[in-house]
Amino acid sequence: MPSPKVIWWYARMNSMKFIKRAGTVIFGLSILLWFLLHFSPGGFVSQELMEVDFLAVEKTFAAILGRALVPIGKLMGLGDWRIMLALETGLIAKESVLSTIVAATGASGVDQAIRALGMTPLQAFSLTVAMTTYIPCIATVAVLKQELRVIKYLFTIIAYQLLLAFTLASAIYWIGIFLGLGF
């Protein structure tokens, strides 16, 4: 049986390795997200401009990317670009999904943001299912890549989880509509 000192050393070394790799990925993606939220085809969109003209965020690359995913979102009952953008930010960290929705709607809290989007309880449930079943944060994906060592397996896992999330959220939404729960 290994000594507690060896266990501690091994756990500490592996934890530090994870933090360095995950931190690098998270930092890089955070910069990318900042870029997407603050630049548009017309140039830089400052935070001050977004506070004065809330529609300025709708011209950013993040909004363009979110709108490109709206057709997929509509099948899950999530037809707003801000929700799709929030799901995109969830790739960096799952806990950022709700804060992105709050920020994108200009609301002061999650409940107010959900109301601002006009979401029904069924749509909120569909969002919850999609959010909790699609791929884990990018840091976990980075560790999976390191552990699997075969990129084909990694992409297979990612595709499976995305398909599962899409299928479950869509099924829940459309079954709910069929049962008359889409109020």
Short mmCIF file of N, CA and C in Angstrom, two decimals:
data_model
loop_
_atom_site.label_atom_id
_atom_site.label_comp_id
_atom_site.label_asym_id
_atom_site.label_seq_id
_atom_site.Cartn_x
_atom_site.Cartn_y
_atom_site.Cartn_z
N MET A 1 0.84 -1.18 0.00
CA MET A 1 0.00 0.00 0.00
C MET A 1 0.89 1.25 0.00
N PRO A 2 0.58 2.21 -0.88
CA PRO A 2 1.42 3.42 -0.94
C PRO A 2 1.23 4.28 0.31
N SER A 3 2.27 4.99 0.64
CA SER A 3 2.21 5.85 1.82
C SER A 3 1.41 7.11 1.49
N PRO A 4 0.85 7.76 2.51
CA PRO A 4 0.11 9.01 2.27
C PRO A 4 0.97 10.08 1.58
N LYS A 5 2.27 10.07 1.87
CA LYS A 5 3.18 11.04 1.26
C LYS A 5 3.26 10.83 -0.26
N VAL A 6 3.34 9.58 -0.69
CA VAL A 6 3.39 9.26 -2.12
C VAL A 6 2.07 9.63 -2.79
N ILE A 7 0.97 9.30 -2.14
CA ILE A 7 -0.36 9.64 -2.68
C ILE A 7 -0.49 11.15 -2.83
N TRP A 8 -0.09 11.89 -1.80
CA TRP A 8 -0.15 13.35 -1.84
C TRP A 8 0.70 13.90 -2.99
N TRP A 9 1.92 13.41 -3.12
CA TRP A 9 2.82 13.87 -4.17
C TRP A 9 2.23 13.60 -5.55
N TYR A 10 1.73 12.39 -5.76
CA TYR A 10 1.16 12.00 -7.04
C TYR A 10 -0.07 12.85 -7.38
N ALA A 11 -0.95 13.04 -6.38
CA ALA A 11 -2.16 13.85 -6.60
C ALA A 11 -1.78 15.30 -6.90
N ARG A 12 -0.82 15.84 -6.17
CA ARG A 12 -0.40 17.22 -6.38
C ARG A 12 0.21 17.42 -7.77
N MET A 13 1.06 16.51 -8.19
CA MET A 13 1.70 16.63 -9.50
C MET A 13 0.68 16.55 -10.63
N ASN A 14 -0.24 15.61 -10.54
CA ASN A 14 -1.26 15.48 -11.58
C ASN A 14 -2.23 16.66 -11.58
N SER A 15 -2.54 17.17 -10.40
CA SER A 15 -3.43 18.34 -10.31
C SER A 15 -2.78 19.56 -10.94
N MET A 16 -1.50 19.76 -10.66
CA MET A 16 -0.79 20.90 -11.24
C MET A 16 -0.71 20.78 -12.76
N LYS A 17 -0.48 19.58 -13.25
CA LYS A 17 -0.41 19.37 -14.69
C LYS A 17 -1.76 19.71 -15.33
N PHE A 18 -2.86 19.27 -14.67
CA PHE A 18 -4.20 19.56 -15.18
C PHE A 18 -4.46 21.06 -15.18
N ILE A 19 -4.12 21.72 -14.09
CA ILE A 19 -4.39 23.16 -13.98
C ILE A 19 -3.62 23.93 -15.05
N LYS A 20 -2.37 23.55 -15.31
CA LYS A 20 -1.59 24.24 -16.34
C LYS A 20 -2.20 24.05 -17.72
N ARG A 21 -2.55 22.81 -18.06
CA ARG A 21 -3.13 22.56 -19.38
C ARG A 21 -4.51 23.19 -19.51
N ALA A 22 -5.36 22.96 -18.51
CA ALA A 22 -6.72 23.50 -18.56
C ALA A 22 -6.69 25.02 -18.52
N GLY A 23 -5.83 25.59 -17.68
CA GLY A 23 -5.74 27.04 -17.58
C GLY A 23 -5.34 27.68 -18.88
N THR A 24 -4.42 27.06 -19.59
CA THR A 24 -3.98 27.58 -20.88
C THR A 24 -5.13 27.58 -21.88
N VAL A 25 -5.88 26.49 -21.91
CA VAL A 25 -7.01 26.39 -22.84
C VAL A 25 -8.09 27.38 -22.47
N ILE A 26 -8.44 27.45 -21.19
CA ILE A 26 -9.49 28.37 -20.74
C ILE A 26 -9.08 29.82 -21.02
N PHE A 27 -7.84 30.16 -20.75
CA PHE A 27 -7.36 31.52 -21.00
C PHE A 27 -7.46 31.86 -22.48
N GLY A 28 -7.02 30.96 -23.33
CA GLY A 28 -7.09 31.19 -24.77
C GLY A 28 -8.52 31.36 -25.27
N LEU A 29 -9.41 30.51 -24.79
CA LEU A 29 -10.81 30.62 -25.22
C LEU A 29 -11.49 31.85 -24.64
N SER A 30 -11.08 32.26 -23.45
CA SER A 30 -11.64 33.49 -22.88
C SER A 30 -11.26 34.70 -23.72
N ILE A 31 -10.03 34.72 -24.21
CA ILE A 31 -9.60 35.80 -25.10
C ILE A 31 -10.42 35.77 -26.39
N LEU A 32 -10.61 34.57 -26.93
CA LEU A 32 -11.42 34.43 -28.15
C LEU A 32 -12.84 34.94 -27.91
N LEU A 33 -13.46 34.57 -26.78
CA LEU A 33 -14.81 35.01 -26.48
C LEU A 33 -14.86 36.53 -26.33
N TRP A 34 -13.87 37.11 -25.65
CA TRP A 34 -13.82 38.56 -25.51
C TRP A 34 -13.76 39.21 -26.89
N PHE A 35 -12.91 38.67 -27.76
CA PHE A 35 -12.80 39.19 -29.13
C PHE A 35 -14.14 39.12 -29.84
N LEU A 36 -14.81 37.98 -29.76
CA LEU A 36 -16.10 37.80 -30.44
C LEU A 36 -17.15 38.77 -29.91
N LEU A 37 -17.11 39.05 -28.61
CA LEU A 37 -18.10 39.94 -28.00
C LEU A 37 -17.79 41.42 -28.20
N HIS A 38 -16.55 41.76 -28.56
CA HIS A 38 -16.17 43.17 -28.65
C HIS A 38 -15.77 43.64 -30.04
N PHE A 39 -15.85 42.75 -31.02
CA PHE A 39 -15.54 43.16 -32.38
C PHE A 39 -16.68 42.79 -33.31
N SER A 40 -16.88 43.65 -34.28
CA SER A 40 -17.91 43.43 -35.30
C SER A 40 -17.25 43.65 -36.65
N PRO A 41 -17.95 43.36 -37.73
CA PRO A 41 -17.37 43.66 -39.04
C PRO A 41 -16.99 45.13 -39.19
N GLY A 42 -17.64 45.99 -38.39
CA GLY A 42 -17.34 47.42 -38.45
C GLY A 42 -16.20 47.85 -37.55
N GLY A 43 -15.67 46.95 -36.75
CA GLY A 43 -14.56 47.29 -35.86
C GLY A 43 -14.86 47.00 -34.41
N PHE A 44 -14.15 47.70 -33.52
CA PHE A 44 -14.25 47.48 -32.08
C PHE A 44 -15.56 48.02 -31.52
N VAL A 45 -16.18 47.25 -30.64
CA VAL A 45 -17.40 47.67 -29.95
C VAL A 45 -17.04 47.75 -28.47
N SER A 46 -16.95 48.97 -27.95
CA SER A 46 -16.51 49.15 -26.57
C SER A 46 -17.60 48.77 -25.58
N GLN A 47 -17.18 48.50 -24.35
CA GLN A 47 -18.12 48.19 -23.27
C GLN A 47 -19.02 49.39 -23.01
N GLU A 48 -18.46 50.59 -23.10
CA GLU A 48 -19.25 51.80 -22.89
C GLU A 48 -20.36 51.93 -23.94
N LEU A 49 -20.02 51.61 -25.19
CA LEU A 49 -21.02 51.67 -26.25
C LEU A 49 -22.12 50.64 -25.99
N MET A 50 -21.74 49.44 -25.54
CA MET A 50 -22.75 48.42 -25.26
C MET A 50 -23.67 48.84 -24.13
N GLU A 51 -23.13 49.57 -23.14
CA GLU A 51 -23.95 50.03 -22.03
C GLU A 51 -24.92 51.11 -22.47
N VAL A 52 -24.52 51.96 -23.41
CA VAL A 52 -25.38 53.03 -23.91
C VAL A 52 -26.33 52.50 -24.98
N ASP A 53 -25.81 51.75 -25.92
CA ASP A 53 -26.59 51.21 -27.02
C ASP A 53 -26.55 49.69 -26.93
N PHE A 54 -27.54 49.12 -26.22
CA PHE A 54 -27.52 47.67 -25.99
C PHE A 54 -27.59 46.88 -27.29
N LEU A 55 -28.14 47.47 -28.34
CA LEU A 55 -28.22 46.76 -29.62
C LEU A 55 -26.86 46.63 -30.29
N ALA A 56 -25.85 47.33 -29.77
CA ALA A 56 -24.50 47.23 -30.34
C ALA A 56 -23.98 45.80 -30.27
N VAL A 57 -24.36 45.06 -29.22
CA VAL A 57 -23.89 43.68 -29.08
C VAL A 57 -24.45 42.79 -30.19
N GLU A 58 -25.58 43.19 -30.76
CA GLU A 58 -26.19 42.38 -31.82
C GLU A 58 -25.41 42.46 -33.13
N LYS A 59 -24.44 43.36 -33.20
CA LYS A 59 -23.64 43.48 -34.42
C LYS A 59 -22.29 42.78 -34.29
N THR A 60 -21.99 42.22 -33.12
CA THR A 60 -20.69 41.60 -32.89
C THR A 60 -20.59 40.24 -33.58
N PHE A 61 -19.35 39.76 -33.66
CA PHE A 61 -19.13 38.44 -34.24
C PHE A 61 -19.80 37.35 -33.41
N ALA A 62 -19.88 37.56 -32.08
CA ALA A 62 -20.56 36.58 -31.22
C ALA A 62 -22.03 36.46 -31.60
N ALA A 63 -22.67 37.59 -31.86
CA ALA A 63 -24.07 37.57 -32.28
C ALA A 63 -24.23 36.91 -33.64
N ILE A 64 -23.30 37.18 -34.53
CA ILE A 64 -23.35 36.56 -35.86
C ILE A 64 -23.24 35.04 -35.73
N LEU A 65 -22.31 34.59 -34.90
CA LEU A 65 -22.14 33.16 -34.67
C LEU A 65 -23.37 32.56 -33.99
N GLY A 66 -23.92 33.26 -33.01
CA GLY A 66 -25.13 32.80 -32.34
C GLY A 66 -26.30 32.68 -33.30
N ARG A 67 -26.45 33.67 -34.18
CA ARG A 67 -27.54 33.62 -35.17
C ARG A 67 -27.36 32.47 -36.16
N ALA A 68 -26.11 32.11 -36.46
CA ALA A 68 -25.86 31.00 -37.38
C ALA A 68 -26.35 29.68 -36.79
N LEU A 69 -26.38 29.60 -35.46
CA LEU A 69 -26.82 28.36 -34.80
C LEU A 69 -28.30 28.36 -34.43
N VAL A 70 -28.99 29.46 -34.68
CA VAL A 70 -30.42 29.53 -34.34
C VAL A 70 -31.26 28.44 -35.01
N PRO A 71 -31.04 28.08 -36.28
CA PRO A 71 -31.85 27.00 -36.86
C PRO A 71 -31.77 25.69 -36.07
N ILE A 72 -30.60 25.37 -35.55
CA ILE A 72 -30.46 24.18 -34.70
C ILE A 72 -31.19 24.41 -33.38
N GLY A 73 -31.04 25.60 -32.83
CA GLY A 73 -31.70 25.93 -31.57
C GLY A 73 -33.21 25.87 -31.66
N LYS A 74 -33.77 26.29 -32.79
CA LYS A 74 -35.23 26.27 -32.94
C LYS A 74 -35.79 24.86 -32.80
N LEU A 75 -35.03 23.87 -33.25
CA LEU A 75 -35.51 22.49 -33.12
C LEU A 75 -35.60 22.06 -31.66
N MET A 76 -34.83 22.72 -30.79
CA MET A 76 -34.88 22.43 -29.36
C MET A 76 -35.78 23.41 -28.62
N GLY A 77 -36.43 24.31 -29.37
CA GLY A 77 -37.27 25.33 -28.75
C GLY A 77 -36.47 26.54 -28.30
N LEU A 78 -35.24 26.67 -28.74
CA LEU A 78 -34.34 27.73 -28.30
C LEU A 78 -33.94 28.58 -29.50
N GLY A 79 -34.85 29.40 -29.97
CA GLY A 79 -34.63 30.13 -31.21
C GLY A 79 -34.06 31.52 -31.07
N ASP A 80 -33.40 31.83 -29.98
CA ASP A 80 -32.83 33.16 -29.78
C ASP A 80 -31.30 33.06 -29.84
N TRP A 81 -30.67 33.99 -30.56
CA TRP A 81 -29.22 33.94 -30.72
C TRP A 81 -28.50 34.05 -29.39
N ARG A 82 -29.10 34.76 -28.43
CA ARG A 82 -28.45 34.93 -27.13
C ARG A 82 -28.35 33.61 -26.37
N ILE A 83 -29.36 32.77 -26.55
CA ILE A 83 -29.31 31.44 -25.91
C ILE A 83 -28.24 30.59 -26.57
N MET A 84 -28.17 30.65 -27.89
CA MET A 84 -27.15 29.86 -28.59
C MET A 84 -25.74 30.36 -28.25
N LEU A 85 -25.59 31.67 -28.11
CA LEU A 85 -24.31 32.22 -27.68
C LEU A 85 -23.96 31.71 -26.28
N ALA A 86 -24.94 31.67 -25.40
CA ALA A 86 -24.71 31.18 -24.04
C ALA A 86 -24.26 29.72 -24.05
N LEU A 87 -24.88 28.91 -24.91
CA LEU A 87 -24.45 27.51 -25.01
C LEU A 87 -23.02 27.42 -25.54
N GLU A 88 -22.66 28.34 -26.43
CA GLU A 88 -21.28 28.37 -26.93
C GLU A 88 -20.30 28.70 -25.80
N THR A 89 -20.65 29.67 -24.96
CA THR A 89 -19.76 30.02 -23.85
C THR A 89 -19.68 28.90 -22.83
N GLY A 90 -20.69 28.06 -22.78
CA GLY A 90 -20.66 26.91 -21.88
C GLY A 90 -19.56 25.93 -22.22
N LEU A 91 -19.02 26.04 -23.42
CA LEU A 91 -17.88 25.19 -23.77
C LEU A 91 -16.65 25.57 -22.96
N ILE A 92 -16.55 26.83 -22.59
CA ILE A 92 -15.43 27.27 -21.76
C ILE A 92 -15.68 26.85 -20.32
N ALA A 93 -16.87 27.12 -19.82
CA ALA A 93 -17.25 26.72 -18.46
C ALA A 93 -18.77 26.67 -18.41
N LYS A 94 -19.30 25.55 -17.96
CA LYS A 94 -20.75 25.37 -17.93
C LYS A 94 -21.45 26.46 -17.12
N GLU A 95 -20.80 26.90 -16.04
CA GLU A 95 -21.44 27.91 -15.20
C GLU A 95 -21.57 29.26 -15.90
N SER A 96 -20.91 29.44 -17.03
CA SER A 96 -21.00 30.71 -17.75
C SER A 96 -22.26 30.81 -18.61
N VAL A 97 -23.00 29.72 -18.78
CA VAL A 97 -24.19 29.75 -19.63
C VAL A 97 -25.21 30.75 -19.09
N LEU A 98 -25.56 30.61 -17.82
CA LEU A 98 -26.57 31.50 -17.26
C LEU A 98 -26.07 32.94 -17.15
N SER A 99 -24.80 33.13 -16.80
CA SER A 99 -24.29 34.50 -16.71
C SER A 99 -24.24 35.16 -18.09
N THR A 100 -24.00 34.38 -19.14
CA THR A 100 -24.02 34.93 -20.49
C THR A 100 -25.44 35.35 -20.88
N ILE A 101 -26.43 34.54 -20.52
CA ILE A 101 -27.82 34.91 -20.81
C ILE A 101 -28.18 36.20 -20.09
N VAL A 102 -27.76 36.31 -18.82
CA VAL A 102 -28.04 37.53 -18.06
C VAL A 102 -27.36 38.73 -18.72
N ALA A 103 -26.09 38.58 -19.08
CA ALA A 103 -25.35 39.69 -19.71
C ALA A 103 -25.92 40.05 -21.07
N ALA A 104 -26.28 39.06 -21.86
CA ALA A 104 -26.78 39.32 -23.22
C ALA A 104 -28.15 39.96 -23.22
N THR A 105 -28.93 39.76 -22.16
CA THR A 105 -30.25 40.37 -22.10
C THR A 105 -30.24 41.69 -21.34
N GLY A 106 -29.14 41.98 -20.65
CA GLY A 106 -29.07 43.20 -19.85
C GLY A 106 -29.89 43.12 -18.59
N ALA A 107 -30.23 41.91 -18.17
CA ALA A 107 -31.05 41.71 -16.98
C ALA A 107 -30.18 41.75 -15.72
N SER A 108 -30.85 41.82 -14.57
CA SER A 108 -30.10 41.85 -13.31
C SER A 108 -30.04 40.47 -12.66
N GLY A 109 -30.77 39.52 -13.19
CA GLY A 109 -30.76 38.17 -12.62
C GLY A 109 -31.25 37.16 -13.64
N VAL A 110 -31.09 35.88 -13.30
CA VAL A 110 -31.46 34.82 -14.23
C VAL A 110 -32.96 34.81 -14.51
N ASP A 111 -33.77 34.94 -13.46
CA ASP A 111 -35.23 34.91 -13.66
C ASP A 111 -35.68 36.07 -14.55
N GLN A 112 -35.10 37.24 -14.36
CA GLN A 112 -35.44 38.40 -15.19
C GLN A 112 -34.97 38.18 -16.64
N ALA A 113 -33.81 37.55 -16.81
CA ALA A 113 -33.29 37.27 -18.15
C ALA A 113 -34.18 36.28 -18.89
N ILE A 114 -34.63 35.25 -18.19
CA ILE A 114 -35.52 34.25 -18.81
C ILE A 114 -36.82 34.92 -19.24
N ARG A 115 -37.34 35.81 -18.40
CA ARG A 115 -38.56 36.54 -18.77
C ARG A 115 -38.30 37.47 -19.95
N ALA A 116 -37.13 38.12 -19.97
CA ALA A 116 -36.80 39.03 -21.08
C ALA A 116 -36.72 38.28 -22.40
N LEU A 117 -36.30 37.03 -22.36
CA LEU A 117 -36.23 36.22 -23.57
C LEU A 117 -37.60 35.65 -23.95
N GLY A 118 -38.57 35.77 -23.04
CA GLY A 118 -39.90 35.23 -23.31
C GLY A 118 -39.94 33.71 -23.31
N MET A 119 -39.06 33.10 -22.54
CA MET A 119 -38.99 31.64 -22.51
C MET A 119 -40.12 31.05 -21.67
N THR A 120 -40.67 29.96 -22.17
CA THR A 120 -41.67 29.22 -21.41
C THR A 120 -40.94 28.24 -20.49
N PRO A 121 -41.63 27.69 -19.49
CA PRO A 121 -41.00 26.66 -18.65
C PRO A 121 -40.49 25.48 -19.47
N LEU A 122 -41.21 25.11 -20.52
CA LEU A 122 -40.77 24.00 -21.37
C LEU A 122 -39.46 24.36 -22.08
N GLN A 123 -39.34 25.57 -22.57
CA GLN A 123 -38.10 26.00 -23.22
C GLN A 123 -36.95 26.05 -22.21
N ALA A 124 -37.23 26.52 -21.01
CA ALA A 124 -36.20 26.56 -19.97
C ALA A 124 -35.74 25.15 -19.62
N PHE A 125 -36.67 24.21 -19.58
CA PHE A 125 -36.31 22.82 -19.31
C PHE A 125 -35.48 22.25 -20.46
N SER A 126 -35.86 22.55 -21.68
CA SER A 126 -35.11 22.11 -22.84
C SER A 126 -33.68 22.67 -22.80
N LEU A 127 -33.54 23.93 -22.44
CA LEU A 127 -32.22 24.54 -22.29
C LEU A 127 -31.41 23.83 -21.21
N THR A 128 -32.05 23.53 -20.10
CA THR A 128 -31.36 22.85 -19.00
C THR A 128 -30.85 21.48 -19.44
N VAL A 129 -31.69 20.74 -20.16
CA VAL A 129 -31.28 19.41 -20.64
C VAL A 129 -30.12 19.54 -21.63
N ALA A 130 -30.23 20.47 -22.56
CA ALA A 130 -29.15 20.66 -23.55
C ALA A 130 -27.86 21.05 -22.85
N MET A 131 -27.97 21.98 -21.91
CA MET A 131 -26.79 22.49 -21.23
C MET A 131 -26.09 21.42 -20.40
N THR A 132 -26.85 20.56 -19.77
CA THR A 132 -26.23 19.56 -18.89
C THR A 132 -25.77 18.31 -19.62
N THR A 133 -26.21 18.10 -20.86
CA THR A 133 -25.82 16.87 -21.55
C THR A 133 -24.84 17.09 -22.70
N TYR A 134 -24.65 18.33 -23.15
CA TYR A 134 -23.68 18.49 -24.24
C TYR A 134 -22.27 18.44 -23.68
N ILE A 135 -21.28 18.56 -24.54
CA ILE A 135 -19.90 18.26 -24.14
C ILE A 135 -19.49 19.05 -22.90
N PRO A 136 -18.62 18.44 -22.09
CA PRO A 136 -18.15 19.15 -20.90
C PRO A 136 -17.28 20.33 -21.30
N CYS A 137 -16.87 21.09 -20.32
CA CYS A 137 -16.06 22.27 -20.62
C CYS A 137 -14.78 21.89 -21.36
N ILE A 138 -14.21 22.87 -22.00
CA ILE A 138 -13.06 22.65 -22.86
C ILE A 138 -11.85 22.12 -22.08
N ALA A 139 -11.77 22.45 -20.80
CA ALA A 139 -10.67 21.92 -20.00
C ALA A 139 -10.77 20.40 -19.88
N THR A 140 -11.97 19.90 -19.71
CA THR A 140 -12.18 18.46 -19.64
C THR A 140 -11.89 17.82 -20.99
N VAL A 141 -12.27 18.49 -22.05
CA VAL A 141 -11.97 17.98 -23.40
C VAL A 141 -10.46 17.91 -23.61
N ALA A 142 -9.73 18.90 -23.10
CA ALA A 142 -8.27 18.89 -23.22
C ALA A 142 -7.67 17.70 -22.48
N VAL A 143 -8.21 17.40 -21.31
CA VAL A 143 -7.72 16.24 -20.56
C VAL A 143 -8.10 14.95 -21.28
N LEU A 144 -9.30 14.89 -21.83
CA LEU A 144 -9.70 13.71 -22.62
C LEU A 144 -8.72 13.48 -23.77
N LYS A 145 -8.35 14.55 -24.44
CA LYS A 145 -7.40 14.43 -25.55
C LYS A 145 -6.08 13.85 -25.07
N GLN A 146 -5.64 14.34 -23.93
CA GLN A 146 -4.39 13.85 -23.37
C GLN A 146 -4.49 12.37 -22.99
N GLU A 147 -5.61 11.98 -22.41
CA GLU A 147 -5.77 10.60 -21.95
C GLU A 147 -6.03 9.63 -23.10
N LEU A 148 -6.85 10.05 -24.06
CA LEU A 148 -7.19 9.15 -25.16
C LEU A 148 -6.05 8.98 -26.15
N ARG A 149 -5.32 10.07 -26.39
CA ARG A 149 -4.18 10.09 -27.30
C ARG A 149 -4.53 9.78 -28.76
N VAL A 150 -5.79 9.55 -29.05
CA VAL A 150 -6.22 9.32 -30.44
C VAL A 150 -7.32 10.33 -30.72
N ILE A 151 -7.04 11.27 -31.60
CA ILE A 151 -7.96 12.38 -31.87
C ILE A 151 -9.29 11.88 -32.41
N LYS A 152 -9.29 10.78 -33.13
CA LYS A 152 -10.52 10.22 -33.67
C LYS A 152 -11.49 9.85 -32.54
N TYR A 153 -10.97 9.29 -31.46
CA TYR A 153 -11.82 8.92 -30.33
C TYR A 153 -12.39 10.17 -29.66
N LEU A 154 -11.57 11.19 -29.56
CA LEU A 154 -12.02 12.44 -28.95
C LEU A 154 -13.18 13.03 -29.75
N PHE A 155 -13.03 13.11 -31.06
CA PHE A 155 -14.10 13.67 -31.89
C PHE A 155 -15.34 12.79 -31.88
N THR A 156 -15.16 11.49 -31.74
CA THR A 156 -16.30 10.58 -31.62
C THR A 156 -17.08 10.88 -30.34
N ILE A 157 -16.38 11.07 -29.25
CA ILE A 157 -17.03 11.39 -27.97
C ILE A 157 -17.75 12.73 -28.06
N ILE A 158 -17.09 13.73 -28.63
CA ILE A 158 -17.70 15.06 -28.76
C ILE A 158 -18.95 14.99 -29.63
N ALA A 159 -18.86 14.32 -30.76
CA ALA A 159 -20.02 14.19 -31.65
C ALA A 159 -21.16 13.46 -30.96
N TYR A 160 -20.85 12.40 -30.23
CA TYR A 160 -21.88 11.65 -29.52
C TYR A 160 -22.58 12.53 -28.49
N GLN A 161 -21.81 13.27 -27.70
CA GLN A 161 -22.42 14.10 -26.67
C GLN A 161 -23.24 15.24 -27.25
N LEU A 162 -22.78 15.84 -28.33
CA LEU A 162 -23.56 16.89 -28.98
C LEU A 162 -24.86 16.33 -29.55
N LEU A 163 -24.77 15.19 -30.19
CA LEU A 163 -25.96 14.55 -30.75
C LEU A 163 -26.93 14.14 -29.66
N LEU A 164 -26.42 13.60 -28.57
CA LEU A 164 -27.27 13.20 -27.44
C LEU A 164 -27.99 14.41 -26.86
N ALA A 165 -27.26 15.50 -26.63
CA ALA A 165 -27.87 16.70 -26.07
C ALA A 165 -28.94 17.26 -26.99
N PHE A 166 -28.63 17.35 -28.28
CA PHE A 166 -29.58 17.86 -29.26
C PHE A 166 -30.83 16.98 -29.31
N THR A 167 -30.63 15.66 -29.34
CA THR A 167 -31.76 14.73 -29.44
C THR A 167 -32.64 14.79 -28.19
N LEU A 168 -32.03 14.77 -27.01
CA LEU A 168 -32.81 14.82 -25.77
C LEU A 168 -33.58 16.14 -25.64
N ALA A 169 -32.89 17.26 -25.86
CA ALA A 169 -33.55 18.56 -25.72
C ALA A 169 -34.67 18.72 -26.75
N SER A 170 -34.43 18.29 -27.98
CA SER A 170 -35.46 18.37 -29.02
C SER A 170 -36.64 17.48 -28.69
N ALA A 171 -36.36 16.25 -28.26
CA ALA A 171 -37.44 15.31 -27.93
C ALA A 171 -38.28 15.84 -26.78
N ILE A 172 -37.64 16.36 -25.76
CA ILE A 172 -38.38 16.91 -24.62
C ILE A 172 -39.24 18.08 -25.06
N TYR A 173 -38.68 18.95 -25.88
CA TYR A 173 -39.44 20.11 -26.33
C TYR A 173 -40.65 19.69 -27.17
N TRP A 174 -40.43 18.84 -28.16
CA TRP A 174 -41.53 18.48 -29.06
C TRP A 174 -42.55 17.56 -28.41
N ILE A 175 -42.14 16.70 -27.50
CA ILE A 175 -43.11 15.90 -26.75
C ILE A 175 -43.92 16.82 -25.85
N GLY A 176 -43.26 17.80 -25.24
CA GLY A 176 -43.98 18.78 -24.42
C GLY A 176 -44.99 19.57 -25.24
N ILE A 177 -44.61 19.97 -26.45
CA ILE A 177 -45.54 20.68 -27.34
C ILE A 177 -46.72 19.78 -27.67
N PHE A 178 -46.43 18.53 -28.01
CA PHE A 178 -47.48 17.56 -28.37
C PHE A 178 -48.45 17.35 -27.21
N LEU A 179 -47.94 17.34 -25.99
CA LEU A 179 -48.78 17.15 -24.81
C LEU A 179 -49.45 18.45 -24.34
N GLY A 180 -49.18 19.54 -25.04
CA GLY A 180 -49.80 20.82 -24.70
C GLY A 180 -49.12 21.53 -23.55
N LEU A 181 -47.85 21.25 -23.31
CA LEU A 181 -47.13 21.87 -22.20
C LEU A 181 -46.30 23.07 -22.63
N GLY A 182 -46.44 23.51 -23.86
CA GLY A 182 -45.62 24.60 -24.38
C GLY A 182 -46.13 25.98 -24.08
N PHE A 183 -46.83 26.17 -22.99
CA PHE A 183 -47.43 27.46 -22.66
C PHE A 183 -46.42 28.47 -22.23
#
